[in-house]
CSV table of C-alpha atoms in Angstrom, one decimal:
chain,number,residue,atom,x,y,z
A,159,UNK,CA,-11.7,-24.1,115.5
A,160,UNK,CA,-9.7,-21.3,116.9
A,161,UNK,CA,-5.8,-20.7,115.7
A,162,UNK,CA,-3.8,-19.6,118.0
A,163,UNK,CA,-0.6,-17.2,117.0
A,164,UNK,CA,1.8,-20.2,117.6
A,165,UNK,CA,-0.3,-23.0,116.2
A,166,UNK,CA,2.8,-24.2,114.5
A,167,UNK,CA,1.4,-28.0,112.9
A,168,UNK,CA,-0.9,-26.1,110.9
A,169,UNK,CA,0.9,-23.4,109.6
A,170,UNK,CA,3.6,-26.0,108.6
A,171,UNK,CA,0.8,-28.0,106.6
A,172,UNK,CA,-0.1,-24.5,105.1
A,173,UNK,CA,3.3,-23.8,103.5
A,174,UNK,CA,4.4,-27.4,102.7
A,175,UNK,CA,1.2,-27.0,100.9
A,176,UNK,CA,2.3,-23.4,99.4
A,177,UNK,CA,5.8,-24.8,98.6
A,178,UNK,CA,4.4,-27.9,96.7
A,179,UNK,CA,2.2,-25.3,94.9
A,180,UNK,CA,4.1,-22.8,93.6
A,181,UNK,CA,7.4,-25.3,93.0
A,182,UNK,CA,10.3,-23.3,93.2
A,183,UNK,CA,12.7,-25.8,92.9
A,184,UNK,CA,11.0,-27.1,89.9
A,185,UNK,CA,11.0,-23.9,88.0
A,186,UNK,CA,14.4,-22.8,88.3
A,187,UNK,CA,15.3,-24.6,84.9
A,188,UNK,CA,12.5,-23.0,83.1
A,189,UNK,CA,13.6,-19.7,84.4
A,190,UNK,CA,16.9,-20.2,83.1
A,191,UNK,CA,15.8,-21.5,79.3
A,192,UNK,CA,13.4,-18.9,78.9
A,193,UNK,CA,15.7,-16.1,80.0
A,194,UNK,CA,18.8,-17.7,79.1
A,195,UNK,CA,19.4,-14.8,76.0
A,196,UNK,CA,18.4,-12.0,79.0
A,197,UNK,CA,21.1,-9.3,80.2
A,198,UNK,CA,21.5,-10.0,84.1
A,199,UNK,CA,20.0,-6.7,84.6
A,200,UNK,CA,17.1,-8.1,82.0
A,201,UNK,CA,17.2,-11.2,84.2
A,202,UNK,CA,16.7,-9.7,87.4
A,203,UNK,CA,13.7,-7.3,86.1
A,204,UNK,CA,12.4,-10.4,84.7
A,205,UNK,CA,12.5,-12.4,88.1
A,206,UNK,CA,11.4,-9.5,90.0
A,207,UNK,CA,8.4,-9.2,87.9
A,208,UNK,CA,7.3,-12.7,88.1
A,209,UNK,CA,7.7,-13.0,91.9
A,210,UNK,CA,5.5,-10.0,92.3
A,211,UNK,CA,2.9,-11.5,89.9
A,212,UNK,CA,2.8,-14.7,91.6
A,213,UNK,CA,2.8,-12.6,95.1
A,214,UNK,CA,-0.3,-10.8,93.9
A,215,UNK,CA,-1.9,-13.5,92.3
A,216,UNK,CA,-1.6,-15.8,95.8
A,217,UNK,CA,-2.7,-12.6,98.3
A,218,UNK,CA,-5.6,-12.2,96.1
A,219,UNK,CA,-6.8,-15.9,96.0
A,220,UNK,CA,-6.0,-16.2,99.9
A,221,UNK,CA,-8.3,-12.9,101.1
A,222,UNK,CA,-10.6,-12.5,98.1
A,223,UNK,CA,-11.0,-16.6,96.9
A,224,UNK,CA,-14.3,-17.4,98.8
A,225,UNK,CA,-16.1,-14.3,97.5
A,226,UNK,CA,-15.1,-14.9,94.2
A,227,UNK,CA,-16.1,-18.5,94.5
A,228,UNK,CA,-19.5,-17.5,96.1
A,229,UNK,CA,-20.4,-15.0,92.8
A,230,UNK,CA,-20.0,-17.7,90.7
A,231,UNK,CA,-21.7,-20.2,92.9
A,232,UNK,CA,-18.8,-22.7,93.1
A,233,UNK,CA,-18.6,-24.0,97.1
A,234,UNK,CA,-15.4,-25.4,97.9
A,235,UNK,CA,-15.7,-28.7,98.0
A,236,UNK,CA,-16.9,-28.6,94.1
A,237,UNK,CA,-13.5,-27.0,93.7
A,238,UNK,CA,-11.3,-29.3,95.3
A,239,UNK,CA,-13.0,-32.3,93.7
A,240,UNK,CA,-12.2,-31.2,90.0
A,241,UNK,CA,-8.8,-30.2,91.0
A,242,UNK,CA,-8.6,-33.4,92.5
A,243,UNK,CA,-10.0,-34.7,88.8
A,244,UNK,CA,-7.1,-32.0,87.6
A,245,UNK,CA,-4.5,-33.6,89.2
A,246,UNK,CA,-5.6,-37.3,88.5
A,247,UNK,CA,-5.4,-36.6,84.7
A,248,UNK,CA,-2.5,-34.5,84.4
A,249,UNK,CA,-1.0,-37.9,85.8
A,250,UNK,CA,-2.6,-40.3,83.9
A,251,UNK,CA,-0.7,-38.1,80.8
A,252,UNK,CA,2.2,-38.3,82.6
A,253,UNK,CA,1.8,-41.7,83.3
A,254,UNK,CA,1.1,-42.4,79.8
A,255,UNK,CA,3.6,-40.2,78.3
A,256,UNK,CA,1.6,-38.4,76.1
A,257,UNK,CA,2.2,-34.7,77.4
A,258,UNK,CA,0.8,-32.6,74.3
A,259,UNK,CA,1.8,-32.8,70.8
A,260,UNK,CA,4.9,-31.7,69.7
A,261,UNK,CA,5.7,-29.4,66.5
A,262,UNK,CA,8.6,-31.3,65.4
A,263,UNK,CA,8.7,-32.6,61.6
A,264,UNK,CA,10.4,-35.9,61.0
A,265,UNK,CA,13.8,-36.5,59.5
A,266,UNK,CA,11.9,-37.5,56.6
A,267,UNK,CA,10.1,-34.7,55.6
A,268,UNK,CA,13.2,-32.3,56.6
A,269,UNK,CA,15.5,-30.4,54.0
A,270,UNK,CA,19.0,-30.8,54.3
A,271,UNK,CA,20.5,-27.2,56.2
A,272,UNK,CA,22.2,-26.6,52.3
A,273,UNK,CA,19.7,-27.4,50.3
A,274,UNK,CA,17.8,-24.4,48.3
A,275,UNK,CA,14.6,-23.3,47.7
């Protein structure tokens, strides 16, 4: 299959794709909670960095993915299939609502803030 310049269907199914990838939307809060204590200067090195990281990361994958795939022997369809298995149990754990295990101690076991050692 040949792509022409202006083959517009499928480079809309290649960044609706991108988009759903990378998740900008959803990773505006997380930005703002993890830099919340940031300078805006801080902030904006901070943002700057990460865009170029992901920038780099996605150029590499896109002209450099199949050769890495080939040294390691993986073909592609291997690779979508346990992203697909990715993906499926990611959702089961959302599903189930069991995302990871949380650090927090119950009330229980907790000191009052004023009590001493």
């Amino acid at each position: 299959m040949i792509l022409s310049l202006f083959d517009f269907p499928t480079y809309f199914k290649f960044f609706i794709g991108l988009f759903a990838l990378v998740n900008p939307v959803g990773i505006i809060p997380v930005f703002i909670s993890m830099t919340s204590y940031q300078t805006a200067a801080a902030r904006n090195k901070t943002n700057l960095t990460a865009n170029l990281s992901v920038a780099i990361i996605l150029l590499t994958s896109l002209y450099l993915g199949d050769a890495i795939l080939q040294v390691f022997g993986i073909s592609i369809d291997s690779f979508r299939i346990a992203g697909g298995i990715l993906v499926v149990t990611i959702a089961m754990s959302m599903i189930s609502g069991k995302l990871g295990k949380t650090n927090r101690t119950s009330r229980k076991n907790q000191k009052p803030p004023f009590a001493r050692a």
